[in-house]
Coordinates of C-alpha atoms in Angstrom, one line a residue:
X1 CA 0.0 0.0 0.0
X2 CA 1.3 3.5 -0.9
X3 CA 2.6 5.6 2.0
X4 CA 0.6 8.5 0.6
X5 CA -2.9 8.0 1.9
X6 CA -3.9 11.7 2.4
X7 CA -3.0 15.3 1.7
X8 CA -1.3 15.3 5.1
X9 CA 1.1 12.7 3.9
X10 CA 2.0 14.7 0.9
X11 CA 3.0 17.7 3.0
X12 CA 4.8 15.8 5.8
X13 CA 6.7 13.5 3.4
X14 CA 7.7 16.6 1.3
X15 CA 9.1 18.2 4.5
X16 CA 11.2 15.2 5.1
X17 CA 12.5 14.7 1.5
X18 CA 12.8 18.3 0.3
X19 CA 12.7 20.4 3.4
X20 CA 14.5 23.5 2.0
X21 CA 13.3 23.3 -1.6
X22 CA 10.6 25.9 -2.7
X23 CA 7.2 24.4 -2.6
X24 CA 4.7 27.2 -3.3
X25 CA 5.4 30.7 -4.6
X26 CA 2.8 33.6 -4.5
X27 CA 4.2 36.2 -6.9
X28 CA 1.4 38.7 -6.3
X29 CA 2.4 39.1 -2.6
X30 CA 6.1 38.2 -3.0
X31 CA 5.8 35.4 -0.5
X32 CA 6.8 31.8 -0.7
X33 CA 6.9 28.6 1.3
X34 CA 9.5 25.8 1.3
X35 CA 8.3 22.2 1.8
X36 CA 9.3 22.5 5.5
X37 CA 7.6 25.9 5.8
X38 CA 4.4 24.6 4.3
X39 CA 4.3 21.6 6.7
X40 CA 5.0 24.0 9.6
X41 CA 2.3 26.5 8.6
X42 CA -0.3 23.7 8.0
X43 CA 0.5 22.0 11.3
X44 CA 0.1 25.3 13.2
X45 CA -3.2 26.0 11.5
X46 CA -4.2 22.5 12.5
X47 CA -3.2 23.2 16.1
X48 CA -5.4 26.3 16.0
X49 CA -8.3 24.2 14.8
X50 CA -7.8 21.9 17.7
X51 CA -7.6 24.9 20.2
X52 CA -11.1 25.8 18.9
X53 CA -12.3 22.2 19.3
X54 CA -12.7 21.8 15.6
X55 CA -12.0 18.2 14.8
X56 CA -12.9 15.2 12.7
X57 CA -15.8 15.9 10.4
X58 CA -16.3 19.5 11.5
X59 CA -16.7 22.0 8.7
X60 CA -14.5 25.0 8.3
X61 CA -15.7 27.6 5.7
X62 CA -12.9 29.6 4.1
X63 CA -13.4 32.8 2.0
X64 CA -9.8 33.5 1.1
X65 CA -7.8 34.9 -1.8
X66 CA -5.0 32.9 -3.4
X67 CA -2.3 33.0 -0.8
X68 CA -0.6 31.1 2.0
X69 CA -3.7 31.1 4.2
X70 CA -5.8 29.3 1.6
X71 CA -3.1 26.7 1.1
X72 CA -2.5 26.3 4.8
X73 CA -6.1 25.9 5.6
X74 CA -6.5 23.1 3.1
X75 CA -3.7 21.1 4.5
X76 CA -4.6 22.0 8.1
X77 CA -8.0 20.4 7.5
X78 CA -6.3 17.4 6.1
X79 CA -4.1 17.0 9.2
X80 CA -6.9 17.5 11.7
X81 CA -9.6 15.5 10.0
X82 CA -11.8 18.6 9.5
X83 CA -13.6 19.4 6.2
X84 CA -12.7 22.6 4.5
X85 CA -15.5 24.4 2.6
X86 CA -13.9 26.9 0.2
X87 CA -16.4 29.5 -1.0
X88 CA -16.0 31.8 -4.0
X89 CA -15.4 35.3 -2.5
X90 CA -17.6 36.9 -5.2
X91 CA -20.8 35.3 -3.8
X92 CA -23.0 37.6 -1.7
X93 CA -26.5 37.9 -0.4
X94 CA -28.9 35.0 -0.5
X95 CA -26.5 32.7 -2.4
X96 CA -23.7 33.3 0.1
X97 CA -26.0 32.8 3.1
X98 CA -27.3 29.5 1.6
X99 CA -23.8 28.1 1.1
X100 CA -22.6 28.9 4.6
X101 CA -25.8 27.8 6.3
X102 CA -25.9 24.6 4.3
X103 CA -22.3 23.7 5.4
X104 CA -23.2 24.1 9.1
X105 CA -19.6 25.3 9.9
X106 CA -17.9 25.3 13.3
X107 CA -15.7 28.1 12.0
X108 CA -15.5 30.6 9.2
X109 CA -12.1 32.1 8.2
X110 CA -12.5 35.1 5.9
X111 CA -10.2 37.8 4.5
X112 CA -11.3 41.4 4.4
X113 CA -9.3 42.0 1.2
X114 CA -12.0 40.0 -0.7
X115 CA -15.0 40.1 1.7
X116 CA -16.7 43.4 2.4
X117 CA -19.0 44.3 5.3
X118 CA -22.2 43.2 3.6
X119 CA -20.7 39.8 2.8
X120 CA -19.5 39.4 6.3
X121 CA -23.0 40.3 7.6
X122 CA -24.4 37.6 5.4
X123 CA -21.9 35.1 6.8
X124 CA -22.8 35.9 10.4
X125 CA -26.6 35.8 9.5
X126 CA -26.2 32.3 8.1
X127 CA -25.4 30.4 11.3
X128 CA -23.9 30.2 14.7
X129 CA -20.2 29.9 14.2
X130 CA -17.0 31.7 15.1
X131 CA -15.9 34.1 12.4
X132 CA -12.3 35.2 12.2
X133 CA -10.3 37.6 10.0
X134 CA -7.5 35.8 8.1
X135 CA -4.9 38.2 9.4
X136 CA -5.8 37.6 13.0
X137 CA -5.9 33.9 12.4
X138 CA -2.4 33.8 10.9
X139 CA -1.0 35.9 13.8
X140 CA -2.6 33.7 16.4
X141 CA -1.2 30.6 14.5
X142 CA 2.3 31.7 15.3
X143 CA 1.9 30.4 18.8
X144 CA -0.3 27.4 18.0
X145 CA 1.1 23.9 18.4
X146 CA -0.2 20.9 16.4
X147 CA -2.0 18.1 18.3
X148 CA -1.2 14.5 17.4
X149 CA -4.2 12.5 16.1
X150 CA -5.3 9.8 13.8
X151 CA -3.9 10.3 10.3
X152 CA -6.7 10.6 7.7
X153 CA -7.2 7.9 5.1
X154 CA -8.0 8.0 1.4
X155 CA -11.7 7.6 1.9
X156 CA -12.0 10.3 4.5
X157 CA -13.6 13.6 3.3
X158 CA -11.3 16.6 3.1
X159 CA -13.5 19.2 1.4
X160 CA -17.0 20.2 0.3
X161 CA -17.0 21.9 -3.0
X162 CA -20.1 23.7 -4.2
X163 CA -20.9 22.9 -7.8
X164 CA -23.2 24.9 -10.0
X165 CA -26.9 23.9 -9.5
X166 CA -28.7 22.7 -12.6
X167 CA -32.3 22.4 -11.6
X168 CA -31.8 23.9 -8.1
X169 CA -29.3 25.6 -5.8
X170 CA -25.7 24.7 -5.9
X171 CA -24.9 21.3 -4.3
X172 CA -21.9 20.6 -2.0
X173 CA -19.8 17.7 -3.4
X174 CA -18.1 15.8 -0.6
X175 CA -14.6 15.1 -1.8
X176 CA -12.2 12.5 -0.2
X177 CA -8.5 12.5 0.0
X178 CA -8.3 9.8 -2.7
X179 CA -10.0 12.0 -5.3
X180 CA -7.4 14.8 -4.7
X181 CA -4.5 12.3 -4.9
X182 CA -5.8 10.6 -8.0
X183 CA -6.5 13.9 -9.8
X184 CA -3.0 15.1 -9.1
X185 CA -1.5 11.8 -10.2
X186 CA -3.6 11.9 -13.4
X187 CA -2.5 15.4 -14.1
X188 CA 1.1 14.4 -13.7
X189 CA 0.6 11.4 -16.0
X190 CA -0.6 13.8 -18.7
X191 CA 2.1 16.5 -18.1
X192 CA 4.9 14.0 -17.7
X193 CA 7.0 16.4 -15.5
X194 CA 10.7 16.8 -15.8
X195 CA 13.2 18.1 -13.1
X196 CA 12.9 21.8 -12.7
X197 CA 9.3 22.1 -13.9
X198 CA 7.2 24.9 -12.3
X199 CA 3.5 24.5 -12.4
X200 CA 1.6 27.8 -12.9
X201 CA -2.0 28.9 -12.3
X202 CA -4.0 32.1 -12.0
X203 CA -7.1 30.0 -11.1
X204 CA -8.7 30.4 -7.6
X205 CA -7.9 28.1 -4.8
X206 CA -11.6 27.7 -4.0
X207 CA -11.9 25.3 -6.9
X208 CA -10.4 21.8 -7.3
X209 CA -8.7 22.8 -10.5
X210 CA -6.0 25.0 -8.8
X211 CA -6.0 22.8 -5.7
X212 CA -5.6 19.4 -7.3
X213 CA -3.8 20.0 -10.6
X214 CA -1.4 22.9 -10.0
X215 CA -0.8 22.8 -6.2
X216 CA -1.1 19.1 -5.3
X217 CA 0.3 18.0 -8.7
X218 CA 3.5 20.0 -8.1
X219 CA 3.8 18.9 -4.5
X220 CA 3.5 15.2 -5.3
X221 CA 6.2 15.5 -8.0
X222 CA 8.4 17.5 -5.5
X223 CA 8.2 20.5 -7.8
X224 CA 7.3 24.1 -7.3
X225 CA 3.7 25.6 -7.7
X226 CA 3.4 29.2 -8.7
X227 CA 0.0 30.6 -7.7
X228 CA -0.9 34.1 -8.9
X229 CA -3.7 36.1 -7.3
X230 CA -5.9 36.4 -10.4
X231 CA -6.0 36.2 -14.1
X232 CA -5.0 39.2 -16.2
X233 CA -5.3 38.7 -20.0
X234 CA -2.7 41.4 -20.7
X235 CA -0.3 40.5 -17.8
X236 CA -0.5 36.7 -17.5
X237 CA 2.4 36.0 -19.9
X238 CA 4.6 38.5 -18.1
X239 CA 3.8 36.6 -14.9
X240 CA 4.7 33.3 -16.6
X241 CA 8.0 34.7 -17.9
X242 CA 9.1 36.3 -14.6
X243 CA 8.2 33.2 -12.5
X244 CA 10.1 30.8 -14.8
X245 CA 6.9 28.7 -15.1
X246 CA 7.1 25.7 -17.4
X247 CA 3.5 24.2 -17.2
X248 CA 0.4 26.4 -17.2
X249 CA -3.2 25.3 -16.6
X250 CA -5.9 27.2 -18.3
X251 CA -9.7 27.3 -18.7
X252 CA -11.5 27.8 -22.0
X253 CA -12.3 31.5 -21.8
X254 CA -8.7 32.4 -20.9
X255 CA -7.1 31.5 -24.2
X256 CA -9.0 33.8 -26.6
X257 CA -8.4 36.7 -24.2
X258 CA -4.7 35.8 -24.0
X259 CA -4.4 35.7 -27.7
X260 CA -6.1 39.1 -28.1
X261 CA -4.1 40.8 -25.3
X262 CA -0.7 39.1 -25.5
X263 CA 0.5 39.6 -29.1
X264 CA 4.2 39.0 -28.6
X265 CA 5.5 35.8 -30.2
X266 CA 7.7 33.7 -28.1
X267 CA 7.1 35.8 -24.9
X268 CA 6.5 32.7 -22.8
X269 CA 9.9 32.4 -21.2
X270 CA 10.5 28.8 -20.1
X271 CA 6.9 27.8 -20.6
X272 CA 6.8 24.5 -22.5
X273 CA 3.2 23.2 -22.0
X274 CA -0.3 24.5 -21.6
X275 CA -3.0 22.2 -20.3
X276 CA -6.8 22.7 -20.4
X277 CA -10.0 22.0 -22.1
X278 CA -12.9 23.7 -23.8
X279 CA -10.8 25.5 -26.4
X280 CA -11.7 25.4 -30.1
X281 CA -9.0 23.8 -32.3
X282 CA -8.1 26.9 -34.3
X283 CA -7.3 28.7 -31.0
X284 CA -5.2 25.8 -29.8
X285 CA -3.2 26.0 -33.1
X286 CA -2.7 29.8 -32.6
X287 CA -1.8 29.4 -29.0
X288 CA 0.9 26.7 -29.8
X289 CA 2.2 28.7 -32.7
X290 CA 2.2 32.1 -30.9
X291 CA 3.8 31.0 -27.7
X292 CA 5.8 28.0 -29.0
X293 CA 4.3 25.5 -26.5
X294 CA 2.7 22.1 -26.5
X295 CA -1.0 21.8 -25.6
X296 CA -2.5 18.9 -23.7
X297 CA -6.3 18.4 -23.4
X298 CA -8.1 17.3 -20.2
X299 CA -11.6 16.5 -19.2
X300 CA -13.1 16.3 -15.7
X301 CA -15.7 17.3 -13.2
X302 CA -15.7 18.4 -9.5
X303 CA -17.4 15.2 -8.5
X304 CA -15.1 12.8 -10.4
X305 CA -11.7 14.5 -10.8
X306 CA -9.9 14.1 -14.1
X307 CA -11.5 11.4 -16.2
X308 CA -10.0 11.8 -19.7
X309 CA -7.0 13.4 -21.2
X310 CA -4.0 13.2 -23.6
X311 CA -1.9 10.6 -21.9
X312 CA -1.0 9.7 -25.5
X313 CA -1.5 11.7 -28.8
X314 CA -5.2 12.0 -29.4
X315 CA -7.4 12.7 -32.3
X316 CA -7.8 16.4 -33.2
X317 CA -10.8 17.9 -31.5
X318 CA -11.1 15.2 -28.9
X319 CA -10.6 15.4 -25.1
X320 CA -8.2 12.5 -25.1
X321 CA -8.8 8.9 -23.9
X322 CA -10.3 7.5 -20.8
X323 CA -7.8 7.5 -17.8
X324 CA -7.0 4.2 -16.3
X325 CA -8.5 4.7 -12.8
X326 CA -12.1 5.0 -14.2
X327 CA -14.4 3.8 -16.9
X328 CA -16.2 5.9 -19.4
X329 CA -19.1 5.0 -21.6
X330 CA -21.4 6.7 -24.1
X331 CA -25.0 6.0 -23.0
X332 CA -28.0 5.9 -25.2
X333 CA -27.3 2.9 -27.5
X334 CA -25.0 0.1 -28.3
X335 CA -22.9 2.1 -30.7
X336 CA -20.2 4.1 -28.9
X337 CA -19.6 6.1 -32.1
X338 CA -23.1 7.5 -31.8
X339 CA -23.6 10.6 -29.7
X340 CA -25.0 10.1 -26.1
X341 CA -24.4 11.1 -22.5
X342 CA -20.9 10.6 -21.2
X343 CA -21.1 8.5 -18.1
X344 CA -18.4 7.5 -15.6
X345 CA -17.7 4.7 -13.2
X346 CA -14.8 4.5 -10.7
X347 CA -12.7 1.4 -10.1
X348 CA -11.8 2.6 -6.6
X349 CA -14.6 4.1 -4.4
X350 CA -12.3 6.6 -2.9
X351 CA -11.5 8.5 -6.2
X352 CA -15.0 9.8 -6.8
X353 CA -17.0 12.1 -4.5
X354 CA -18.8 10.7 -1.5
X355 CA -22.2 12.2 -2.5
X356 CA -23.7 15.7 -2.1
X357 CA -23.7 17.1 1.4
X358 CA -27.0 16.4 3.2
X359 CA -28.8 15.6 -0.1
X360 CA -29.3 11.9 -0.5
X361 CA -31.8 12.4 -3.2
X362 CA -29.5 14.5 -5.4
X363 CA -26.8 11.9 -4.9
X364 CA -29.1 9.1 -6.0
X365 CA -30.2 11.1 -9.0
X366 CA -26.6 11.6 -10.1
X367 CA -26.2 7.9 -10.9
X368 CA -27.9 5.4 -13.3
X369 CA -29.6 2.3 -12.0
X370 CA -26.4 0.3 -12.8
X371 CA -24.1 2.7 -10.9
X372 CA -22.7 5.0 -13.6
X373 CA -22.3 8.7 -12.8
X374 CA -24.3 10.9 -15.2
X375 CA -22.1 13.8 -16.3
X376 CA -24.8 15.7 -18.1
X377 CA -22.4 15.9 -21.1
X378 CA -22.9 14.8 -24.6
X379 CA -20.1 13.0 -26.4
X380 CA -19.1 10.2 -28.7
X381 CA -16.1 7.8 -29.0
X382 CA -14.1 7.2 -32.1
X383 CA -12.5 3.9 -33.2
X384 CA -9.2 4.8 -31.5
X385 CA -10.9 5.3 -28.1
X386 CA -10.7 9.1 -28.2
X387 CA -13.6 10.9 -26.6
X388 CA -15.2 13.8 -28.4
X389 CA -17.2 16.2 -26.2
X390 CA -20.4 17.5 -27.9
X391 CA -22.2 19.8 -25.4
X392 CA -24.1 19.9 -22.1
X393 CA -27.5 18.5 -21.1
X394 CA -27.7 20.2 -17.7
X395 CA -28.9 23.6 -17.1
X396 CA -25.8 25.5 -16.1
X397 CA -23.9 28.3 -17.6
X398 CA -20.1 28.6 -18.0
X399 CA -18.8 32.2 -17.8
X400 CA -15.3 33.6 -17.1
X401 CA -14.1 30.3 -15.7
X402 CA -17.0 29.9 -13.4
X403 CA -20.1 27.6 -13.4
X404 CA -23.3 29.5 -12.8
X405 CA -26.5 28.0 -11.5
X406 CA -29.5 29.2 -13.6
X407 CA -31.7 28.8 -10.5
X408 CA -29.5 31.0 -8.4
X409 CA -29.6 33.8 -11.0
X410 CA -33.4 33.4 -11.2
X411 CA -33.7 33.4 -7.4
X412 CA -32.1 36.9 -7.2
X413 CA -34.2 38.4 -10.0
X414 CA -37.4 36.9 -8.6
X415 CA -36.8 39.0 -5.4
X416 CA -38.0 42.0 -7.3
X417 CA -41.7 42.5 -6.5
X418 CA -42.4 43.6 -10.1
X419 CA -41.2 40.3 -11.5
X420 CA -43.7 37.5 -12.0
X421 CA -41.3 34.9 -13.2
X422 CA -38.0 34.7 -15.1
X423 CA -35.5 32.3 -16.7
X424 CA -31.7 32.5 -17.0
X425 CA -30.2 31.1 -20.2
X426 CA -26.7 30.8 -21.8
X427 CA -25.8 32.9 -24.9
X428 CA -22.6 32.0 -26.7
X429 CA -19.8 34.5 -26.3
X430 CA -16.9 35.7 -28.4
X431 CA -14.7 34.5 -25.5
X432 CA -15.4 30.8 -26.2
X433 CA -17.7 30.4 -23.2
X434 CA -21.1 31.9 -22.4
X435 CA -22.8 35.2 -21.5
X436 CA -25.8 35.2 -19.2
X437 CA -29.3 36.3 -20.4
X438 CA -32.3 36.8 -18.1
X439 CA -35.8 36.7 -19.7
X440 CA -38.5 38.0 -17.3
X441 CA -42.3 38.5 -17.1
X442 CA -43.5 41.6 -15.3
X443 CA -46.5 41.3 -13.0
X444 CA -49.8 42.7 -14.3
X445 CA -50.1 46.3 -13.5
X446 CA -46.4 46.7 -12.6
X447 CA -43.4 48.1 -14.5
X448 CA -39.7 47.8 -14.1
X449 CA -36.8 48.9 -16.4
X450 CA -34.1 46.5 -17.5
X451 CA -31.6 48.9 -15.9
X452 CA -33.4 48.4 -12.5
X453 CA -33.1 44.7 -12.9
X454 CA -29.4 45.0 -13.7
X455 CA -28.8 47.2 -10.7
X456 CA -30.6 44.7 -8.5
X457 CA -28.4 41.9 -9.8
X458 CA -25.2 43.9 -9.4
X459 CA -26.0 44.5 -5.7
X460 CA -26.9 40.9 -4.9
X461 CA -24.8 38.5 -6.9
X462 CA -21.2 37.9 -7.9
X463 CA -20.0 39.9 -10.9
X464 CA -19.5 36.8 -13.0
X465 CA -23.2 35.9 -12.4
X466 CA -24.6 39.3 -13.4
X467 CA -26.6 39.0 -16.7
X468 CA -25.4 40.8 -19.8
X469 CA -28.6 40.5 -21.7
X470 CA -32.2 41.4 -20.6
X471 CA -35.5 40.7 -22.2
X472 CA -39.0 41.3 -21.0
X473 CA -41.3 38.6 -22.4
X474 CA -45.0 37.9 -22.2
X475 CA -44.5 34.4 -20.9
X476 CA -41.7 31.9 -20.1
X477 CA -42.0 28.9 -22.6
X478 CA -42.4 25.6 -20.8
X479 CA -42.9 21.9 -21.7
X480 CA -45.9 19.9 -20.9
X481 CA -44.2 18.9 -17.6
X482 CA -43.5 22.6 -16.8
X483 CA -39.8 22.5 -17.5
X484 CA -38.4 25.8 -19.0
X485 CA -37.6 25.6 -22.7
X486 CA -34.4 27.6 -22.3
X487 CA -33.3 27.2 -25.9
X488 CA -36.3 29.2 -27.0
X489 CA -35.0 32.2 -25.0
X490 CA -31.4 32.2 -26.2
X491 CA -31.7 34.8 -28.9
X492 CA -30.3 38.4 -28.5
X493 CA -32.1 40.2 -31.3
X494 CA -35.3 42.4 -31.2
X495 CA -36.0 44.0 -27.9
X496 CA -33.2 42.3 -26.0
X497 CA -31.1 44.8 -24.1
X498 CA -27.3 44.5 -23.8
X499 CA -25.6 45.8 -20.7
X500 CA -22.4 45.9 -22.7
X501 CA -23.9 48.2 -25.4
X502 CA -22.7 51.8 -25.4
X503 CA -25.4 54.3 -24.4
X504 CA -27.6 55.1 -21.3
X505 CA -27.3 52.3 -18.8
X506 CA -25.2 50.2 -21.2
X507 CA -21.9 48.7 -20.3
X508 CA -22.7 48.7 -16.6
X509 CA -22.5 45.0 -16.2
X510 CA -19.1 44.4 -17.8
X511 CA -15.6 45.7 -17.4
X512 CA -14.4 48.1 -20.1
X513 CA -12.3 45.4 -21.8
X514 CA -15.4 43.3 -22.5
X515 CA -17.9 45.9 -23.6
X516 CA -19.1 45.6 -27.1
X517 CA -18.1 48.3 -29.6
X518 CA -21.0 50.4 -30.9
X519 CA -22.5 48.8 -34.0
X520 CA -21.1 45.3 -33.3
X521 CA -23.6 42.5 -33.9
X522 CA -23.9 39.3 -31.7
X523 CA -26.1 36.4 -32.8
X524 CA -27.2 34.2 -29.9
X525 CA -27.3 30.4 -30.1
X526 CA -27.8 27.9 -27.3
X527 CA -24.8 26.4 -25.7
X528 CA -24.4 24.8 -22.3
X529 CA -21.0 24.1 -20.9
X530 CA -19.2 23.0 -17.7
X531 CA -15.7 22.7 -16.1
X532 CA -12.7 22.3 -18.5
X533 CA -14.8 22.4 -21.7
X534 CA -16.8 24.5 -24.1
X535 CA -18.4 23.1 -27.2
X536 CA -21.4 24.0 -29.4
X537 CA -24.6 21.9 -29.0
X538 CA -26.2 22.5 -32.4
X539 CA -27.3 18.8 -32.3
X540 CA -29.1 19.5 -28.9
X541 CA -31.0 22.3 -30.5
X542 CA -32.0 20.3 -33.5
X543 CA -33.5 17.6 -31.2
X544 CA -35.5 20.3 -29.4
X545 CA -36.8 21.8 -32.6

């Protein structure tokens, strides 16, 4: 049996084998941790958890930026047996309150650099728990001493990760140590690291992508992880070059922005490989040519880790082949070459999630009768075993690297007394992901401007969730079983208002760099996407019509 059974083992073994080697670097703050320093910080945080009687199975909500605190809290939870619940710091209002309340935390650790007074009030409203500022927590940790205890095992939960809700609010996926370890191992199998590699990410540490692929992947290979505070299309390649990074992990929307804002050829420094998914092939070609790098494709979900990727050269346009630790099938018929839902099955029960937190029904609904996880993705498999992703079945929206629950957008808009009902839908974007559109029905005898709806959304939801398009409609189209026919609402012509359009009230929902020039035309078409991937679903629309 491997000596590495948990995240705690990774950190402690690293301190023994590479004590003075750099483990994690945070260029944005100019701080870094050696392997010994990471182990010490994590142990002291774990000791502080023990001082507050936070132990095995207790939840610790963290709302933290990319930095030593976020990394230390993850490994502290691993050492103490607690469960860390990282929450996106952009969430606010009812969505934030729901996530905190649902987790039933014993402790919340937040950082005022990313959490304002209104968000902190929402956290305190959500439940009875001790709330600490990250700075005070770190200062107190200087005197904390770790307490010995039972070392966690592969099947023990280490985190609860909220995924985008599809037909309801976001669900908390309970992730075991084994999933983290397997995802990191799979990433390294795809990257095939060499001595001196430095893994680089700008992705947030409240997602498994940055946690498992960049951070844990580097630590398990005894390499260095470079974690930047946030993504900047114009500055990211400069960060790559200055850090000496060799392997970069990206999401779909990042690549077109990088290509637009980073025109210099060969400005990648030591970068040799980019890894990601959801990127159209012409953009992959341009990326490789512009920055003289190799590109490797991956496919995965929060609940199941990495499931497919380019462990060997794969067919153009595919997401690679099925990784050895799991099985992948195309449901809906005996012919795997035909399009159907991608479904997954683990060979080891500790490498998939342990269900949705306090939601047995949602957990049961996630699997087929014969035990295969339903991804909600459409795909096909070619004769060489390469998997080709073909779209989304579930009702979620992928925007700026984030998964957005349609129901959570609708919940906020429905708070307006003038709104009778509404529906959030995806509209394809020039950034290879989606924009959010809200279609709404105004109550009889009432009136409300689209600018008022926009202002309400901006005050009560994360920026990446705020709709770009607004349309007042007479009714929300539904099926005979009252399911919203979202594809019928995906157009952006006619009376649809664009928050990125120049003019009165326009452009208020997007940063300057993403506002549409006057006179530009965007044609909407339905697409639904999820983590690591972005692909048209023209076939899905044909089936609806």
